[in-house]
């Protein structure tokens, strides 16, 4: 977020930031849309789809980052979420893992569904399916709670999480339950946040290139402001596996 703000400031643009989701985000958007805006930049992958769709109808040039919105005048930047999880799943299959669990994010977040599909489809191509799964909310606490339930009730040798925060919670739960990671259980996250690389976690994960996303957002914004009536454009970002100590 700091990188995006810096890039906007360099263009003499002064952003109004809205964080969070649910009613608080909706209320904030209602207030912001009372002002004349040059554009909206939404972190669509971590916002409820209904709110993203609502924002797309106000006639303000919009860049959706993380969720593809198919509408006139809206440009998109999105990581290939399913492809990222395909990479992670294949890494674990190649390691010999066969009993997979999954911790999802909330259903209204589009990135979670895409990431789950990558796992499920890759397992199906190997003649396998998920042994068990739980729904979280992309937080460390929810990942911890979900992993406690999954690991107590199932014999898993691989646990893939829809984001790094969930995976860090899952890793904490596995340690408390004396499950040996990575000898007995592989845990993989998604996003490659800074905390994933901390020695305390050393989390194997899928990198979602944030700096590249910011560059694409700025590029699309400049093009949209220069040519408001241009066709919508979508830029897709290739994720990649970051091997550390939990797989």
PDB file of C-alpha atoms in Angstrom:
ATOM      1  CA  UNK A   1       0.000   0.000   0.000  1.00  0.00           C
ATOM      2  CA  UNK A   2       2.822   2.436   0.807  1.00  0.00           C
ATOM      3  CA  UNK A   3       4.362   1.808  -2.607  1.00  0.00           C
ATOM      4  CA  UNK A   4       1.039   2.535  -4.334  1.00  0.00           C
ATOM      5  CA  UNK A   5       0.545   5.760  -2.377  1.00  0.00           C
ATOM      6  CA  UNK A   6       4.070   6.869  -3.244  1.00  0.00           C
ATOM      7  CA  UNK A   7       3.522   6.202  -6.946  1.00  0.00           C
ATOM      8  CA  UNK A   8       0.246   8.148  -6.894  1.00  0.00           C
ATOM      9  CA  UNK A   9       1.857  11.077  -5.093  1.00  0.00           C
ATOM     10  CA  UNK A  10       4.534  11.163  -7.771  1.00  0.00           C
ATOM     11  CA  UNK A  11       1.722  11.707 -10.290  1.00  0.00           C
ATOM     12  CA  UNK A  12       0.342  14.553  -8.138  1.00  0.00           C
ATOM     13  CA  UNK A  13      -2.572  12.344  -7.124  1.00  0.00           C
ATOM     14  CA  UNK A  14      -3.658  12.315  -3.501  1.00  0.00           C
ATOM     15  CA  UNK A  15      -5.448   9.105  -2.550  1.00  0.00           C
ATOM     16  CA  UNK A  16      -8.220   8.617  -0.023  1.00  0.00           C
ATOM     17  CA  UNK A  17      -7.623   5.189   1.527  1.00  0.00           C
ATOM     18  CA  UNK A  18     -10.402   2.862   2.624  1.00  0.00           C
ATOM     19  CA  UNK A  19      -9.422  -0.290   4.463  1.00  0.00           C
ATOM     20  CA  UNK A  20     -11.476  -3.166   5.837  1.00  0.00           C
ATOM     21  CA  UNK A  21     -14.627  -4.792   4.520  1.00  0.00           C
ATOM     22  CA  UNK A  22     -18.284  -5.296   5.303  1.00  0.00           C
ATOM     23  CA  UNK A  23     -20.443  -2.462   6.613  1.00  0.00           C
ATOM     24  CA  UNK A  24     -17.500  -0.228   7.520  1.00  0.00           C
ATOM     25  CA  UNK A  25     -16.160  -0.290   3.963  1.00  0.00           C
ATOM     26  CA  UNK A  26     -19.611   0.242   2.482  1.00  0.00           C
ATOM     27  CA  UNK A  27     -20.238   3.222   4.737  1.00  0.00           C
ATOM     28  CA  UNK A  28     -16.845   4.697   3.885  1.00  0.00           C
ATOM     29  CA  UNK A  29     -17.486   4.281   0.155  1.00  0.00           C
ATOM     30  CA  UNK A  30     -20.824   6.072   0.488  1.00  0.00           C
ATOM     31  CA  UNK A  31     -19.006   9.026   2.041  1.00  0.00           C
ATOM     32  CA  UNK A  32     -16.116   9.087  -0.437  1.00  0.00           C
ATOM     33  CA  UNK A  33     -18.370   8.957  -3.490  1.00  0.00           C
ATOM     34  CA  UNK A  34     -19.829  12.314  -2.504  1.00  0.00           C
ATOM     35  CA  UNK A  35     -16.573  13.899  -3.661  1.00  0.00           C
ATOM     36  CA  UNK A  36     -15.429  14.393  -7.277  1.00  0.00           C
ATOM     37  CA  UNK A  37     -12.961  11.571  -7.891  1.00  0.00           C
ATOM     38  CA  UNK A  38     -10.473  11.041 -10.701  1.00  0.00           C
ATOM     39  CA  UNK A  39     -10.604   7.280 -10.228  1.00  0.00           C
ATOM     40  CA  UNK A  40     -11.221   4.398  -7.834  1.00  0.00           C
ATOM     41  CA  UNK A  41      -8.563   1.792  -7.122  1.00  0.00           C
ATOM     42  CA  UNK A  42     -10.022  -1.204  -5.304  1.00  0.00           C
ATOM     43  CA  UNK A  43      -8.261  -4.131  -3.726  1.00  0.00           C
ATOM     44  CA  UNK A  44     -10.977  -6.289  -5.195  1.00  0.00           C
ATOM     45  CA  UNK A  45      -9.489  -9.634  -4.177  1.00  0.00           C
ATOM     46  CA  UNK A  46      -9.922  -8.827  -0.493  1.00  0.00           C
ATOM     47  CA  UNK A  47     -13.281  -7.053  -0.712  1.00  0.00           C
ATOM     48  CA  UNK A  48     -16.737  -8.612  -0.933  1.00  0.00           C
ATOM     49  CA  UNK A  49     -17.806  -9.057  -4.540  1.00  0.00           C
ATOM     50  CA  UNK A  50     -21.079  -7.191  -3.994  1.00  0.00           C
ATOM     51  CA  UNK A  51     -19.208  -4.064  -2.886  1.00  0.00           C
ATOM     52  CA  UNK A  52     -16.866  -4.240  -5.869  1.00  0.00           C
ATOM     53  CA  UNK A  53     -19.825  -4.570  -8.215  1.00  0.00           C
ATOM     54  CA  UNK A  54     -21.553  -1.653  -6.491  1.00  0.00           C
ATOM     55  CA  UNK A  55     -18.499   0.551  -6.994  1.00  0.00           C
ATOM     56  CA  UNK A  56     -18.359  -0.405 -10.667  1.00  0.00           C
ATOM     57  CA  UNK A  57     -21.737   1.249 -11.299  1.00  0.00           C
ATOM     58  CA  UNK A  58     -20.897   4.790 -10.210  1.00  0.00           C
ATOM     59  CA  UNK A  59     -19.361   5.858 -13.502  1.00  0.00           C
ATOM     60  CA  UNK A  60     -15.988   6.704 -11.956  1.00  0.00           C
ATOM     61  CA  UNK A  61     -12.941   5.245 -13.749  1.00  0.00           C
ATOM     62  CA  UNK A  62     -11.970   2.174 -11.748  1.00  0.00           C
ATOM     63  CA  UNK A  63      -8.994  -0.147 -11.446  1.00  0.00           C
ATOM     64  CA  UNK A  64      -9.802  -3.440  -9.726  1.00  0.00           C
ATOM     65  CA  UNK A  65      -6.751  -5.129  -8.249  1.00  0.00           C
ATOM     66  CA  UNK A  66      -7.199  -8.794  -7.349  1.00  0.00           C
ATOM     67  CA  UNK A  67     -10.665  -9.408  -8.795  1.00  0.00           C
ATOM     68  CA  UNK A  68     -11.636  -9.228 -12.458  1.00  0.00           C
ATOM     69  CA  UNK A  69     -14.714  -7.052 -13.030  1.00  0.00           C
ATOM     70  CA  UNK A  70     -16.156  -7.458 -16.513  1.00  0.00           C
ATOM     71  CA  UNK A  71     -17.659  -4.041 -17.179  1.00  0.00           C
ATOM     72  CA  UNK A  72     -17.091  -1.112 -19.501  1.00  0.00           C
ATOM     73  CA  UNK A  73     -14.571   1.460 -18.288  1.00  0.00           C
ATOM     74  CA  UNK A  74     -13.083  -0.823 -15.626  1.00  0.00           C
ATOM     75  CA  UNK A  75      -9.514  -2.078 -15.856  1.00  0.00           C
ATOM     76  CA  UNK A  76      -8.166  -5.030 -13.915  1.00  0.00           C
ATOM     77  CA  UNK A  77      -4.908  -6.251 -12.428  1.00  0.00           C
ATOM     78  CA  UNK A  78      -5.036  -9.783 -11.091  1.00  0.00           C
ATOM     79  CA  UNK A  79      -2.656 -12.498 -10.018  1.00  0.00           C
ATOM     80  CA  UNK A  80      -3.259 -15.872 -11.638  1.00  0.00           C
ATOM     81  CA  UNK A  81      -4.515 -17.268  -8.346  1.00  0.00           C
ATOM     82  CA  UNK A  82      -5.520 -20.699  -9.612  1.00  0.00           C
ATOM     83  CA  UNK A  83      -2.207 -21.119 -11.416  1.00  0.00           C
ATOM     84  CA  UNK A  84      -0.345 -20.248  -8.216  1.00  0.00           C
ATOM     85  CA  UNK A  85      -2.125 -22.967  -6.296  1.00  0.00           C
ATOM     86  CA  UNK A  86      -1.558 -25.402  -9.141  1.00  0.00           C
ATOM     87  CA  UNK A  87       2.181 -24.772  -8.722  1.00  0.00           C
ATOM     88  CA  UNK A  88       1.991 -25.297  -4.943  1.00  0.00           C
ATOM     89  CA  UNK A  89      -0.065 -28.463  -5.245  1.00  0.00           C
ATOM     90  CA  UNK A  90       2.278 -29.980  -7.810  1.00  0.00           C
ATOM     91  CA  UNK A  91       5.285 -29.248  -5.601  1.00  0.00           C
ATOM     92  CA  UNK A  92       3.645 -31.204  -2.780  1.00  0.00           C
ATOM     93  CA  UNK A  93       2.508 -34.015  -5.075  1.00  0.00           C
ATOM     94  CA  UNK A  94       6.075 -34.349  -6.334  1.00  0.00           C
ATOM     95  CA  UNK A  95       7.165 -34.646  -2.701  1.00  0.00           C
ATOM     96  CA  UNK A  96       4.822 -37.625  -2.360  1.00  0.00           C
ATOM     97  CA  UNK A  97       2.028 -35.941  -0.426  1.00  0.00           C
ATOM     98  CA  UNK A  98      -1.416 -37.474  -1.004  1.00  0.00           C
ATOM     99  CA  UNK A  99      -3.659 -36.452   1.933  1.00  0.00           C
ATOM    100  CA  UNK A 100      -4.451 -32.793   1.384  1.00  0.00           C
ATOM    101  CA  UNK A 101      -6.365 -30.320   3.488  1.00  0.00           C
ATOM    102  CA  UNK A 102      -7.262 -26.747   2.575  1.00  0.00           C
ATOM    103  CA  UNK A 103      -8.008 -23.608   4.590  1.00  0.00           C
ATOM    104  CA  UNK A 104     -10.057 -21.152   2.535  1.00  0.00           C
ATOM    105  CA  UNK A 105     -10.880 -17.507   2.982  1.00  0.00           C
ATOM    106  CA  UNK A 106     -14.424 -16.197   3.257  1.00  0.00           C
ATOM    107  CA  UNK A 107     -16.579 -17.140   0.273  1.00  0.00           C
ATOM    108  CA  UNK A 108     -17.241 -13.536  -0.763  1.00  0.00           C
ATOM    109  CA  UNK A 109     -13.538 -12.978  -1.500  1.00  0.00           C
ATOM    110  CA  UNK A 110     -12.968 -13.986  -5.113  1.00  0.00           C
ATOM    111  CA  UNK A 111      -9.295 -14.808  -4.652  1.00  0.00           C
ATOM    112  CA  UNK A 112     -10.140 -17.597  -2.199  1.00  0.00           C
ATOM    113  CA  UNK A 113     -12.430 -19.387  -4.668  1.00  0.00           C
ATOM    114  CA  UNK A 114      -9.836 -19.135  -7.435  1.00  0.00           C
ATOM    115  CA  UNK A 115      -7.089 -20.457  -5.175  1.00  0.00           C
ATOM    116  CA  UNK A 116      -9.241 -23.353  -3.995  1.00  0.00           C
ATOM    117  CA  UNK A 117     -10.041 -24.249  -7.611  1.00  0.00           C
ATOM    118  CA  UNK A 118      -6.324 -24.470  -8.378  1.00  0.00           C
ATOM    119  CA  UNK A 119      -5.844 -27.009  -5.588  1.00  0.00           C
ATOM    120  CA  UNK A 120      -8.955 -29.063  -6.339  1.00  0.00           C
ATOM    121  CA  UNK A 121      -8.376 -29.268 -10.098  1.00  0.00           C
ATOM    122  CA  UNK A 122      -4.720 -30.207  -9.718  1.00  0.00           C
ATOM    123  CA  UNK A 123      -5.544 -32.936  -7.228  1.00  0.00           C
ATOM    124  CA  UNK A 124      -8.264 -34.249  -9.546  1.00  0.00           C
ATOM    125  CA  UNK A 125      -5.755 -34.531 -12.390  1.00  0.00           C
ATOM    126  CA  UNK A 126      -3.686 -36.747 -10.068  1.00  0.00           C
ATOM    127  CA  UNK A 127      -6.700 -38.872  -9.138  1.00  0.00           C
ATOM    128  CA  UNK A 128      -6.974 -37.302  -5.684  1.00  0.00           C
ATOM    129  CA  UNK A 129      -9.340 -35.004  -3.801  1.00  0.00           C
ATOM    130  CA  UNK A 130      -9.256 -32.914  -0.649  1.00  0.00           C
ATOM    131  CA  UNK A 131      -9.469 -35.003   2.516  1.00  0.00           C
ATOM    132  CA  UNK A 132     -10.943 -32.070   4.443  1.00  0.00           C
ATOM    133  CA  UNK A 133     -11.229 -28.288   4.356  1.00  0.00           C
ATOM    134  CA  UNK A 134     -12.245 -25.394   6.571  1.00  0.00           C
ATOM    135  CA  UNK A 135     -13.292 -21.822   5.838  1.00  0.00           C
ATOM    136  CA  UNK A 136     -11.439 -19.003   7.573  1.00  0.00           C
ATOM    137  CA  UNK A 137     -11.266 -15.258   6.996  1.00  0.00           C
ATOM    138  CA  UNK A 138      -7.643 -14.758   5.890  1.00  0.00           C
ATOM    139  CA  UNK A 139      -6.476 -14.034   9.463  1.00  0.00           C
ATOM    140  CA  UNK A 140      -3.885 -15.767  11.637  1.00  0.00           C
ATOM    141  CA  UNK A 141      -6.514 -16.557  14.272  1.00  0.00           C
ATOM    142  CA  UNK A 142      -8.893 -18.156  11.807  1.00  0.00           C
ATOM    143  CA  UNK A 143      -6.058 -20.185  10.286  1.00  0.00           C
ATOM    144  CA  UNK A 144      -5.072 -21.391  13.739  1.00  0.00           C
ATOM    145  CA  UNK A 145      -8.634 -22.447  14.619  1.00  0.00           C
ATOM    146  CA  UNK A 146      -9.172 -24.146  11.259  1.00  0.00           C
ATOM    147  CA  UNK A 147      -5.899 -26.071  11.492  1.00  0.00           C
ATOM    148  CA  UNK A 148      -6.644 -27.211  15.046  1.00  0.00           C
ATOM    149  CA  UNK A 149      -9.880 -28.778  13.787  1.00  0.00           C
ATOM    150  CA  UNK A 150      -8.395 -30.230  10.609  1.00  0.00           C
ATOM    151  CA  UNK A 151      -5.369 -31.762  12.287  1.00  0.00           C
ATOM    152  CA  UNK A 152      -7.294 -33.194  15.228  1.00  0.00           C
ATOM    153  CA  UNK A 153      -9.940 -34.819  13.025  1.00  0.00           C
ATOM    154  CA  UNK A 154      -7.940 -35.932   9.976  1.00  0.00           C
ATOM    155  CA  UNK A 155      -4.673 -37.589   9.009  1.00  0.00           C
ATOM    156  CA  UNK A 156      -3.154 -35.025   6.646  1.00  0.00           C
ATOM    157  CA  UNK A 157       0.300 -34.821   5.136  1.00  0.00           C
ATOM    158  CA  UNK A 158      -0.298 -31.535   3.274  1.00  0.00           C
ATOM    159  CA  UNK A 159      -2.158 -28.383   4.285  1.00  0.00           C
ATOM    160  CA  UNK A 160      -2.540 -25.610   1.721  1.00  0.00           C
ATOM    161  CA  UNK A 161      -3.838 -22.242   2.902  1.00  0.00           C
ATOM    162  CA  UNK A 162      -5.504 -19.503   0.881  1.00  0.00           C
ATOM    163  CA  UNK A 163      -3.101 -16.878   2.210  1.00  0.00           C
ATOM    164  CA  UNK A 164      -0.005 -16.524   4.359  1.00  0.00           C
ATOM    165  CA  UNK A 165      -1.790 -15.269   7.473  1.00  0.00           C
ATOM    166  CA  UNK A 166      -3.904 -18.435   7.517  1.00  0.00           C
ATOM    167  CA  UNK A 167      -0.778 -20.536   6.953  1.00  0.00           C
ATOM    168  CA  UNK A 168       1.067 -18.862   9.833  1.00  0.00           C
ATOM    169  CA  UNK A 169      -1.885 -19.644  12.089  1.00  0.00           C
ATOM    170  CA  UNK A 170      -1.904 -23.219  10.817  1.00  0.00           C
ATOM    171  CA  UNK A 171       1.829 -23.583  11.454  1.00  0.00           C
ATOM    172  CA  UNK A 172       1.339 -22.370  15.012  1.00  0.00           C
ATOM    173  CA  UNK A 173      -1.437 -24.909  15.545  1.00  0.00           C
ATOM    174  CA  UNK A 174       0.677 -27.749  14.123  1.00  0.00           C
ATOM    175  CA  UNK A 175       3.523 -26.915  16.482  1.00  0.00           C
ATOM    176  CA  UNK A 176       1.182 -26.896  19.474  1.00  0.00           C
ATOM    177  CA  UNK A 177      -0.144 -30.311  18.430  1.00  0.00           C
ATOM    178  CA  UNK A 178       3.428 -31.644  18.056  1.00  0.00           C
ATOM    179  CA  UNK A 179       2.974 -32.268  14.337  1.00  0.00           C
ATOM    180  CA  UNK A 180       6.386 -32.263  12.661  1.00  0.00           C
ATOM    181  CA  UNK A 181       6.509 -29.666   9.862  1.00  0.00           C
ATOM    182  CA  UNK A 182       7.742 -30.434   7.235  1.00  0.00           C
ATOM    183  CA  UNK A 183       8.636 -34.067   8.002  1.00  0.00           C
ATOM    184  CA  UNK A 184       5.071 -35.234   8.699  1.00  0.00           C
ATOM    185  CA  UNK A 185       3.054 -32.309   7.354  1.00  0.00           C
ATOM    186  CA  UNK A 186       3.725 -29.774   4.605  1.00  0.00           C
ATOM    187  CA  UNK A 187       2.179 -26.311   5.019  1.00  0.00           C
ATOM    188  CA  UNK A 188       2.098 -23.804   2.154  1.00  0.00           C
ATOM    189  CA  UNK A 189       0.630 -20.301   2.033  1.00  0.00           C
ATOM    190  CA  UNK A 190      -0.025 -17.714  -0.665  1.00  0.00           C
ATOM    191  CA  UNK A 191       1.126 -14.081  -1.168  1.00  0.00           C
ATOM    192  CA  UNK A 192       4.669 -14.143   0.301  1.00  0.00           C
ATOM    193  CA  UNK A 193       4.074 -11.387   2.834  1.00  0.00           C
ATOM    194  CA  UNK A 194       7.111 -10.123   4.732  1.00  0.00           C
ATOM    195  CA  UNK A 195       6.259 -12.168   7.842  1.00  0.00           C
ATOM    196  CA  UNK A 196       6.378 -15.399   5.801  1.00  0.00           C
ATOM    197  CA  UNK A 197      10.146 -14.992   5.514  1.00  0.00           C
ATOM    198  CA  UNK A 198      10.749 -14.387   9.216  1.00  0.00           C
ATOM    199  CA  UNK A 199      12.954 -17.116  10.746  1.00  0.00           C
ATOM    200  CA  UNK A 200      10.198 -17.918  13.257  1.00  0.00           C
ATOM    201  CA  UNK A 201       7.955 -19.075  10.402  1.00  0.00           C
ATOM    202  CA  UNK A 202      10.168 -19.663   7.339  1.00  0.00           C
ATOM    203  CA  UNK A 203       6.983 -20.354   5.393  1.00  0.00           C
ATOM    204  CA  UNK A 204       6.980 -21.947   1.963  1.00  0.00           C
ATOM    205  CA  UNK A 205       4.533 -19.977  -0.129  1.00  0.00           C
ATOM    206  CA  UNK A 206       3.407 -18.658  -3.493  1.00  0.00           C
ATOM    207  CA  UNK A 207       4.681 -15.190  -4.330  1.00  0.00           C
ATOM    208  CA  UNK A 208       2.004 -12.752  -5.494  1.00  0.00           C
ATOM    209  CA  UNK A 209       4.224  -9.990  -6.960  1.00  0.00           C
ATOM    210  CA  UNK A 210       2.889  -6.864  -5.234  1.00  0.00           C
ATOM    211  CA  UNK A 211       5.424  -4.432  -6.715  1.00  0.00           C
ATOM    212  CA  UNK A 212       4.481  -5.582 -10.207  1.00  0.00           C
ATOM    213  CA  UNK A 213       0.791  -5.214  -9.350  1.00  0.00           C
ATOM    214  CA  UNK A 214       1.387  -1.621  -8.278  1.00  0.00           C
ATOM    215  CA  UNK A 215       3.252  -0.864 -11.501  1.00  0.00           C
ATOM    216  CA  UNK A 216       0.374  -2.292 -13.538  1.00  0.00           C
ATOM    217  CA  UNK A 217      -2.213  -0.335 -11.544  1.00  0.00           C
ATOM    218  CA  UNK A 218      -0.341   2.918 -12.185  1.00  0.00           C
ATOM    219  CA  UNK A 219       0.057   2.117 -15.889  1.00  0.00           C
ATOM    220  CA  UNK A 220      -3.648   1.388 -16.297  1.00  0.00           C
ATOM    221  CA  UNK A 221      -4.618   4.469 -14.318  1.00  0.00           C
ATOM    222  CA  UNK A 222      -2.498   6.759 -16.502  1.00  0.00           C
ATOM    223  CA  UNK A 223      -3.940   5.225 -19.664  1.00  0.00           C
ATOM    224  CA  UNK A 224      -7.508   5.482 -18.382  1.00  0.00           C
ATOM    225  CA  UNK A 225      -7.160   9.117 -17.331  1.00  0.00           C
ATOM    226  CA  UNK A 226      -5.597   9.971 -20.700  1.00  0.00           C
ATOM    227  CA  UNK A 227      -8.333   8.146 -22.633  1.00  0.00           C
ATOM    228  CA  UNK A 228     -11.480   7.751 -20.469  1.00  0.00           C
ATOM    229  CA  UNK A 229     -13.482   6.016 -23.213  1.00  0.00           C
ATOM    230  CA  UNK A 230     -10.901   3.354 -24.075  1.00  0.00           C
ATOM    231  CA  UNK A 231     -11.736  -0.338 -23.959  1.00  0.00           C
ATOM    232  CA  UNK A 232     -11.295  -2.138 -20.652  1.00  0.00           C
ATOM    233  CA  UNK A 233      -7.960  -3.831 -20.114  1.00  0.00           C
ATOM    234  CA  UNK A 234      -6.899  -6.729 -17.897  1.00  0.00           C
ATOM    235  CA  UNK A 235      -3.298  -7.456 -16.907  1.00  0.00           C
ATOM    236  CA  UNK A 236      -2.567 -10.867 -15.364  1.00  0.00           C
ATOM    237  CA  UNK A 237       0.406 -11.521 -13.107  1.00  0.00           C
ATOM    238  CA  UNK A 238       2.358 -14.778 -12.952  1.00  0.00           C
ATOM    239  CA  UNK A 239       2.889 -16.122  -9.397  1.00  0.00           C
ATOM    240  CA  UNK A 240       5.810 -18.343  -8.440  1.00  0.00           C
ATOM    241  CA  UNK A 241       6.750 -20.766  -5.666  1.00  0.00           C
ATOM    242  CA  UNK A 242       9.040 -19.631  -2.839  1.00  0.00           C
ATOM    243  CA  UNK A 243      10.613 -22.716  -1.199  1.00  0.00           C
ATOM    244  CA  UNK A 244      11.377 -22.283   2.469  1.00  0.00           C
ATOM    245  CA  UNK A 245      11.176 -24.619   5.441  1.00  0.00           C
ATOM    246  CA  UNK A 246       7.570 -25.789   5.757  1.00  0.00           C
ATOM    247  CA  UNK A 247       7.027 -27.978   2.699  1.00  0.00           C
TER     248      UNK A 247
END
